[in-house]
Amino acid sequence: MNIPFLRSLPGLGRRPLSKVVASAEATSTGAAAALQYLLAELPELLMAAVIAMESGQVLATYATQPQLWPSTAAPFWMAAVQQLQANQAAQGSESDYLEEVLVTLPTQLHLLHLASNRQYLLCLAIEEADTNLALAREVMRQAADLTIHTTF
């Protein structure tokens, strides 16, 4: 019997939604703290993730919708950021570095923010109608600082 409601219940074949899922390294790197901060400041958040740029490992994720799985999209986000960094290096602009990428969809905004130490990529998706972009950008900057300055 195919009952759509049952597929959305935790433990019945799908990962739980609206829950921060963190790796063992998420606490020591500040990734879990960054995600908790994003959730506190942007409660209407659809999806968020913290990715280690060197290894490509997804350190912490959060999703509210089944079609927004950050761990599936992470390799594509990293590839996009790396391509933009390579383009910038090819143009010879070493004094500037890539800070963030904004992807606009008809109803959503996806924001990719590279921490200033370039070790972590923070990603989020929000409904365009629910959040001010300037506010989301500032919250992302502050969350990125948590990944840099958190030491345990």
Coordinates of C-alpha atoms in Angstrom, one line a residue:
M1 CA 0.0 0.0 0.0
N2 CA 1.4 3.4 -0.9
I3 CA 0.6 6.0 1.7
P4 CA 2.5 9.3 1.1
F5 CA 2.1 10.4 4.7
L6 CA 4.0 7.4 6.0
R7 CA 7.0 8.1 3.8
S8 CA 7.5 11.5 5.6
L9 CA 7.7 10.0 9.0
P10 CA 11.2 9.7 10.5
G11 CA 12.5 6.1 10.5
L12 CA 10.4 4.9 7.6
G13 CA 13.0 5.1 4.9
R14 CA 13.8 8.8 4.8
R15 CA 16.1 10.9 6.8
P16 CA 14.4 13.1 9.4
L17 CA 13.6 16.6 8.3
S18 CA 14.0 19.8 10.2
K19 CA 16.9 18.4 12.2
V20 CA 20.6 19.4 12.3
V21 CA 22.6 16.4 11.2
A22 CA 26.3 16.8 12.2
S23 CA 29.4 14.7 11.7
A24 CA 31.9 14.0 14.4
E25 CA 34.1 16.9 13.3
A26 CA 31.2 19.4 13.3
T27 CA 31.6 20.3 16.9
S28 CA 35.4 20.8 16.8
T29 CA 35.2 22.9 13.6
G30 CA 32.2 25.0 14.7
A31 CA 30.0 23.7 11.9
A32 CA 27.2 22.6 14.2
A33 CA 27.4 25.9 16.1
A34 CA 27.2 27.8 12.7
L35 CA 24.1 25.8 11.7
Q36 CA 22.4 26.4 15.1
Y37 CA 23.1 30.1 14.7
L38 CA 21.6 30.2 11.2
L39 CA 18.5 28.4 12.5
A40 CA 18.2 30.9 15.4
E41 CA 18.5 33.9 13.2
L42 CA 16.7 32.6 10.1
P43 CA 13.9 30.3 11.4
E44 CA 12.3 30.2 8.0
L45 CA 15.4 28.5 6.5
L46 CA 14.7 25.8 4.0
M47 CA 18.1 24.2 3.9
A48 CA 21.7 24.8 5.2
A49 CA 25.0 23.0 5.2
V50 CA 28.6 23.5 6.2
I51 CA 31.2 21.9 3.9
A52 CA 35.0 21.5 4.5
M53 CA 36.6 22.9 1.3
E54 CA 39.8 20.8 1.5
S55 CA 38.1 17.4 1.8
G56 CA 34.7 18.1 0.4
Q57 CA 33.2 16.5 3.5
V58 CA 29.7 17.8 4.6
L59 CA 30.2 18.6 8.3
A60 CA 26.6 19.6 9.2
T61 CA 23.3 19.8 7.4
Y62 CA 19.7 20.9 7.9
A63 CA 16.7 20.5 5.6
T64 CA 13.0 21.0 5.8
Q65 CA 12.0 19.5 2.5
P66 CA 12.8 16.1 1.0
Q67 CA 13.9 17.5 -2.3
L68 CA 16.6 19.7 -0.6
W69 CA 19.3 17.3 0.5
P70 CA 22.5 19.3 1.1
S71 CA 24.7 16.3 1.0
T72 CA 23.6 15.6 -2.6
A73 CA 24.1 19.1 -3.7
A74 CA 27.4 19.7 -1.9
P75 CA 29.8 18.4 -4.7
F76 CA 28.1 20.7 -7.2
W77 CA 28.3 23.7 -4.9
M78 CA 32.0 23.0 -4.3
A79 CA 32.7 22.5 -8.0
A80 CA 31.0 25.9 -8.8
V81 CA 33.0 27.7 -6.1
Q82 CA 36.3 26.0 -7.3
Q83 CA 35.6 27.0 -10.9
L84 CA 35.0 30.6 -9.9
Q85 CA 38.2 30.6 -7.9
A86 CA 40.1 29.2 -10.8
N87 CA 38.6 31.8 -13.1
Q88 CA 39.6 34.5 -10.7
A89 CA 43.2 33.1 -10.4
A90 CA 43.4 33.0 -14.2
Q91 CA 42.5 36.6 -14.4
G92 CA 45.4 37.4 -12.0
S93 CA 43.3 39.0 -9.2
E94 CA 45.1 37.6 -6.2
S95 CA 44.3 40.6 -4.0
D96 CA 40.5 39.8 -4.1
Y97 CA 39.0 36.5 -3.3
L98 CA 35.6 34.9 -3.8
E99 CA 33.3 35.6 -0.8
E100 CA 29.9 34.4 -1.9
V101 CA 27.7 33.2 -4.7
L102 CA 24.0 33.9 -5.0
V103 CA 21.8 31.6 -7.1
T104 CA 18.3 33.0 -7.6
L105 CA 15.4 30.7 -8.5
P106 CA 11.8 31.8 -9.1
T107 CA 10.8 31.3 -5.5
Q108 CA 14.1 30.6 -3.6
L109 CA 17.4 32.2 -3.0
H110 CA 20.5 29.9 -2.6
L111 CA 23.5 31.6 -1.0
L112 CA 26.9 30.0 -0.9
H113 CA 29.3 31.8 1.5
L114 CA 33.0 31.0 1.7
A115 CA 34.5 31.7 5.1
S116 CA 37.3 34.2 5.1
N117 CA 39.9 31.5 5.9
R118 CA 38.6 29.7 2.7
Q119 CA 38.4 26.4 4.6
Y120 CA 34.5 26.2 4.9
L121 CA 31.7 26.8 2.6
L122 CA 28.3 27.6 4.1
C123 CA 25.2 27.1 2.0
L124 CA 21.6 28.0 2.6
A125 CA 18.3 28.1 0.8
I126 CA 15.5 30.4 1.8
E127 CA 12.1 31.4 0.3
E128 CA 12.5 34.7 -1.6
A129 CA 9.3 36.0 -0.1
D130 CA 10.2 35.1 3.5
T131 CA 13.7 36.7 4.0
N132 CA 15.5 39.8 3.2
L133 CA 18.6 39.1 1.2
A134 CA 20.8 41.6 3.0
L135 CA 19.8 40.1 6.3
A136 CA 20.6 36.6 5.1
R137 CA 24.0 37.7 3.9
E138 CA 24.9 39.3 7.2
V139 CA 23.7 36.3 9.1
M140 CA 25.8 34.1 6.8
R141 CA 28.9 36.2 7.5
Q142 CA 28.4 35.9 11.3
A143 CA 27.8 32.1 11.0
A144 CA 31.0 31.8 8.9
D145 CA 32.9 33.6 11.7
L146 CA 31.7 30.9 14.1
T147 CA 33.5 28.2 12.0
I148 CA 36.7 30.2 12.1
H149 CA 36.8 31.3 15.7
T150 CA 35.3 28.3 17.4
T151 CA 37.9 26.1 19.2
F152 CA 37.1 23.3 21.5

